[in-house]
Coordinates of C-alpha atoms in Angstrom, one line a residue:
X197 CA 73.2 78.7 107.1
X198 CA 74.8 78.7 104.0
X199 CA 78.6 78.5 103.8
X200 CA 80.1 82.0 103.7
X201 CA 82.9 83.4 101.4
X202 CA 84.8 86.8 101.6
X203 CA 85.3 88.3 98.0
X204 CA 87.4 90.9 97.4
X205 CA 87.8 92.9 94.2
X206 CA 91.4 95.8 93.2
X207 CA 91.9 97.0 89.9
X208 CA 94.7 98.7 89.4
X209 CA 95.9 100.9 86.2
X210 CA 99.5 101.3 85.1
X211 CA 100.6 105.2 85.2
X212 CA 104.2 106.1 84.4
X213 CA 105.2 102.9 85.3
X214 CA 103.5 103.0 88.8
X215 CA 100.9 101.1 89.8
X216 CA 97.9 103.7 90.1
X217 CA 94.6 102.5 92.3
X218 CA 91.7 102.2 90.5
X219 CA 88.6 100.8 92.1
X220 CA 88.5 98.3 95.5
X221 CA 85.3 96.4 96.7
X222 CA 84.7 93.5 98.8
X223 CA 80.8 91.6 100.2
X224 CA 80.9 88.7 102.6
X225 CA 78.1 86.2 101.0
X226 CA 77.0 83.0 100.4
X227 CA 78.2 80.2 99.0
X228 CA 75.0 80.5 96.3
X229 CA 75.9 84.5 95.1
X230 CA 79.3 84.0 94.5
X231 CA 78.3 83.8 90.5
X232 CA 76.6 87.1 90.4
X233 CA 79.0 89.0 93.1
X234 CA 82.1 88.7 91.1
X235 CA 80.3 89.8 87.8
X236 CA 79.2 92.6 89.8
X237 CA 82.5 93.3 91.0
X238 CA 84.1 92.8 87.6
X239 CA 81.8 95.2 85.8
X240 CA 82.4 97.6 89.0
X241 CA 86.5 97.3 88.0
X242 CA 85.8 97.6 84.2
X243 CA 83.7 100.8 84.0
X244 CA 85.5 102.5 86.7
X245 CA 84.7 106.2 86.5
X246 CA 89.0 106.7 87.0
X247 CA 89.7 105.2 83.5
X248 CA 90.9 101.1 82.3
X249 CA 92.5 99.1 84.1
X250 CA 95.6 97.3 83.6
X251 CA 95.1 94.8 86.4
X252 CA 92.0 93.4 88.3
X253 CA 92.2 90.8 90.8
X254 CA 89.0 88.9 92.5
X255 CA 89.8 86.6 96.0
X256 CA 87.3 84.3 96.5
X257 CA 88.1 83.1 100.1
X258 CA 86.0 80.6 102.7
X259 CA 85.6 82.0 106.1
X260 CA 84.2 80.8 109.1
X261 CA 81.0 82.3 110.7
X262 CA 82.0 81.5 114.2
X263 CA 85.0 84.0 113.8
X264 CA 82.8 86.9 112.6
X265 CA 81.4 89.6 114.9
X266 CA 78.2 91.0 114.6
X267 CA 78.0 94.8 115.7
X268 CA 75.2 97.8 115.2
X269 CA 75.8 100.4 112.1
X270 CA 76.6 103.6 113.5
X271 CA 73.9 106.3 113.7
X272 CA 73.5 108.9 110.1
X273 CA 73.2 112.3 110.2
X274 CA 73.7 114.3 107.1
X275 CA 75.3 118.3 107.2
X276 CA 74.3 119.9 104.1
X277 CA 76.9 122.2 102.9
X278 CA 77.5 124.6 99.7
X279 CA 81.2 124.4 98.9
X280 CA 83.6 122.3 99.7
X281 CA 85.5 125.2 102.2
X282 CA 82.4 124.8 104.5
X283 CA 82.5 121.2 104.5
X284 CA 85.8 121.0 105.5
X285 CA 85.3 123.4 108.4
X286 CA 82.2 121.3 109.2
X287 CA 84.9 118.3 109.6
X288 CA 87.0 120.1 112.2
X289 CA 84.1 121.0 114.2
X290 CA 83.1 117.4 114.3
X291 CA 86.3 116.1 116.1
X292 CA 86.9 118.5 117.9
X293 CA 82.8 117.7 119.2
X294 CA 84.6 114.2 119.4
X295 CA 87.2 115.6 121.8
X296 CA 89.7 115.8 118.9
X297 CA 91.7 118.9 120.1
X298 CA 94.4 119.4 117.0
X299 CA 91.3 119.1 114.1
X300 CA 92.9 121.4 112.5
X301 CA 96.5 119.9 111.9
X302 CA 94.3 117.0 111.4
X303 CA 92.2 118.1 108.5
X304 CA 95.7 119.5 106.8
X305 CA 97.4 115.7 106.5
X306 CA 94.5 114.7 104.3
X307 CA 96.4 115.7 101.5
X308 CA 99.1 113.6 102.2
X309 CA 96.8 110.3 102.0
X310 CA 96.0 111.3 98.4
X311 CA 97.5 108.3 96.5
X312 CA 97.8 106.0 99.2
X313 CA 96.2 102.6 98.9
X314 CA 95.1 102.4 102.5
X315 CA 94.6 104.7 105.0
X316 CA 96.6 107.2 107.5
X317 CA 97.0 105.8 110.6
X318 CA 97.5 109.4 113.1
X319 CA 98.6 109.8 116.8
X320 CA 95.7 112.4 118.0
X321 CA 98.4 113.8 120.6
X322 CA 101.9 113.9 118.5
X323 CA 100.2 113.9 114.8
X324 CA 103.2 110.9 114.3
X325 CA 102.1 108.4 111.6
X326 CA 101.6 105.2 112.9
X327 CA 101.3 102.8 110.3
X328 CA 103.9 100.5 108.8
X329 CA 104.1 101.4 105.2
X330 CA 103.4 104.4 104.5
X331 CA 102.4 103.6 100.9
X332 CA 100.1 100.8 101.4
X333 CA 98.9 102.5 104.6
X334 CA 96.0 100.6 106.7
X335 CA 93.6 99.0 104.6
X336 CA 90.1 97.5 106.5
X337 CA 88.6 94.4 104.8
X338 CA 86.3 91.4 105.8
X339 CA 83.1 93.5 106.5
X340 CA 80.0 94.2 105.0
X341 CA 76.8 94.6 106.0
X342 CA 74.0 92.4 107.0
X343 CA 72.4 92.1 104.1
X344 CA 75.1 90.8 102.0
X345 CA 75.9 87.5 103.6
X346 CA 72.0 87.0 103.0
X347 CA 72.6 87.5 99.0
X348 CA 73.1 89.6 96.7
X349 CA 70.0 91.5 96.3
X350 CA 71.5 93.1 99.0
X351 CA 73.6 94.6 96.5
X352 CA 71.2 97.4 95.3
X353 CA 72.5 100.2 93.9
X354 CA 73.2 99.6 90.1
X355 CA 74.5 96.8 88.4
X356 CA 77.6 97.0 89.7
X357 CA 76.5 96.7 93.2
X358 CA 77.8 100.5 93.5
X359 CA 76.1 102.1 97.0
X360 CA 79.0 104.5 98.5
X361 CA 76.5 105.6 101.5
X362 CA 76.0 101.6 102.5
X363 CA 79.6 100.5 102.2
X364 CA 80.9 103.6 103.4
X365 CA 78.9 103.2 106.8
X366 CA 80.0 99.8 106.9
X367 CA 83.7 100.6 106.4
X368 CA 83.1 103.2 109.2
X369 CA 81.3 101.2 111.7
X370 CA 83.5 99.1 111.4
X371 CA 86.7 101.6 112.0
X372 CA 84.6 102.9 115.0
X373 CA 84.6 99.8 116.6
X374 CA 88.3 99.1 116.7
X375 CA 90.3 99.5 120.1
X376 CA 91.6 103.3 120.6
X377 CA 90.6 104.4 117.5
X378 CA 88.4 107.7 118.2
X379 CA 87.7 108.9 114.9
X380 CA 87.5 108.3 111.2
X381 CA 87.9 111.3 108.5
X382 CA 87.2 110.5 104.4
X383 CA 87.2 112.3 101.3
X384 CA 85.8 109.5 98.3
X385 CA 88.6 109.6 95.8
X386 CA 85.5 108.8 93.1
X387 CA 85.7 111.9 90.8
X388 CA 82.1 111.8 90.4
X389 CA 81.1 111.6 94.4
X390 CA 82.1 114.8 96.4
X391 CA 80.2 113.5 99.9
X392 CA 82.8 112.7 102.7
X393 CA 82.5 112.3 105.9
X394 CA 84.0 112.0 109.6
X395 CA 82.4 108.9 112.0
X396 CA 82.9 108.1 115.6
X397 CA 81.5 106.0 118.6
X398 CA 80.4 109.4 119.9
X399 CA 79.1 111.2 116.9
X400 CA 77.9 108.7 114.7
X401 CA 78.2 108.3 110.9
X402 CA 78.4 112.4 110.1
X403 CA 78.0 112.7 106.0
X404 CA 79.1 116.1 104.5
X405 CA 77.7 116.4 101.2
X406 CA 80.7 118.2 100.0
X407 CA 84.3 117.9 100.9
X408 CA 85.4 118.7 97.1
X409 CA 84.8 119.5 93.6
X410 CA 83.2 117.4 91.0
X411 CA 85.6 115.9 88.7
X412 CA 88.1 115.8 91.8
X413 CA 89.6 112.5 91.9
X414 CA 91.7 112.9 94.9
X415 CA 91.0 111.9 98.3
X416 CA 92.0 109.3 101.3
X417 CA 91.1 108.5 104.7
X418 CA 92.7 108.9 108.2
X419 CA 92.1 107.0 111.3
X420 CA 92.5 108.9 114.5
X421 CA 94.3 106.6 117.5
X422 CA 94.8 107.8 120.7
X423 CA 96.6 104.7 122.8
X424 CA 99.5 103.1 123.5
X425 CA 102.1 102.7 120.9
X426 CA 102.6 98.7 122.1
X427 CA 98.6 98.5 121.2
X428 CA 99.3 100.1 118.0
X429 CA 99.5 96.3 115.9
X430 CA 96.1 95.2 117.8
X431 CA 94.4 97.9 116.2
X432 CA 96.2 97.2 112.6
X433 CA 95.0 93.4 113.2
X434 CA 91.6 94.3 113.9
X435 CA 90.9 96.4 110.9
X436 CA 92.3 94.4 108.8
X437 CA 91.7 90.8 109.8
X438 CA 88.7 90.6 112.3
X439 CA 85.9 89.3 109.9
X440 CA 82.6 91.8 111.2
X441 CA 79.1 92.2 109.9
X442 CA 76.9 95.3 110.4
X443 CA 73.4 95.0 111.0
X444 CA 71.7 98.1 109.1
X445 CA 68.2 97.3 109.6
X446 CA 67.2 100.4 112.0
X447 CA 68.9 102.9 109.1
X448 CA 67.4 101.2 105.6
X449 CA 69.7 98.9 104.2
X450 CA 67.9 99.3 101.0
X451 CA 68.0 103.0 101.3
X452 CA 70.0 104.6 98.0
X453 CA 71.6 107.8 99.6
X454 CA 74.0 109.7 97.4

């Protein structure tokens, strides 16, 4: 096989002297795409629907195959909804399906993620914030699916290698496969892309087609732990450092969903 390479893209844009998230991406790949991937990824920073940015940063690091896992992407369903109210009721109803009794607590802290770089990391039981820095949050990397590490025409979408469906089921496979995390809310913070969705081992990959309004550039994502607190920096290391790819034959790796 050939030799594999994580490549990660951030752009970020100053605001009021803050550093303001822009755009994020990442592919695990061969050795023979890395070429094309970054362009993609550059063009993805450059003509970011959330404006310039000031700053754009591209990793290129070399990883070893015997330390990634392999795992199944979770089952899709999609719940068409009209406004963004109903989709958001639709997203309580799913955790508490996943035996997520405070959902609605829950659904209420999204706001606070807005403007965070990584995600909320929640207690189901106490609602007490678990992760370290509460800025940065917990931010998942070293995944992608299947397809990717076999090259980059695995990348369809546009030419920016834009597909929010397939990397946001990989993110959330991903997520769902951590230790003692039992559940996964998001709301894109793309003004232009109003499907979120919620995603657990026992309801699958759950897309609501709204969860806001177009031109709405807020949004964030919480992870759901329910655990012991000394298990608490396992999970962090997991989703942040455990290299995994998703196999996405059975739901169309190919397929444009949006």
């Amino acid at each position: 096989m050939d030799e594999m390479y994580s490549v990660k893209m951030r752009a970020n844009q100053i605001c009021g002297g803050k550093d303001v998230h822009i755009s994020g991406a990442e592919r695990i790949i061969g050795k023979g795409d890395i070429d094309t991937c970054c362009g993609m990824l550059l063009k993805r920073a450059v003509y970011h629907s959330k404006g310039e940015p000031d700053f754009i940063n591209i990793k290129v690091e070399k990883i070893d195959e015997k330390d990634i896992e392999y795992i199944d992407a979770l089952p899709v369903t999609t719940y068409e909804v009209s406004t963004a109210d109903e989709g958001l009721l639709k997203l309580e109803e799913l955790m508490r399906e996943a035996g997520i009794a405070k959902s609605s607590e829950i659904a209420g802290m999204m706001k606070l993620t807005y403007g965070m770089r990584g995600a909320m990391l929640v207690d189901i039981r106490t609602l007490d914030r678990l992760e370290p820095d509460r800025e940065r949050g917990v931010r998942v990397t070293y995944m992608d699916g299947i397809a990717g590490a076999a090259g980059v025409a695995g990348m369809k979408g546009n030419e920016t290698g834009k597909n929010h469906f397939r990397e946001a089921l990989v993110l959330a496979t991903k997520v769902a496969a951590c230790p003692n995390i039992v559940g996964e809310l998001c709301i894109s913070d793309d003004p232009d892309y109003v499907t979120g969705y919620f995603a657990s081992r026992n309801t699958g990959y759950c897309r609501i087609t709204r969860l806001k309004e177009p031109g709405d550039s807020c949004g964030g994502r919480i992870f759901l732990y329910d655990g012991e607190r000394s298990d608490v920096g396992e999970c962090i290391r997991f989703l942040e450092k455990q290299k995994v790819l998703v196999r996405m034959d059975s739901f169309g790796q190919d397929k444009e969903v949006f």
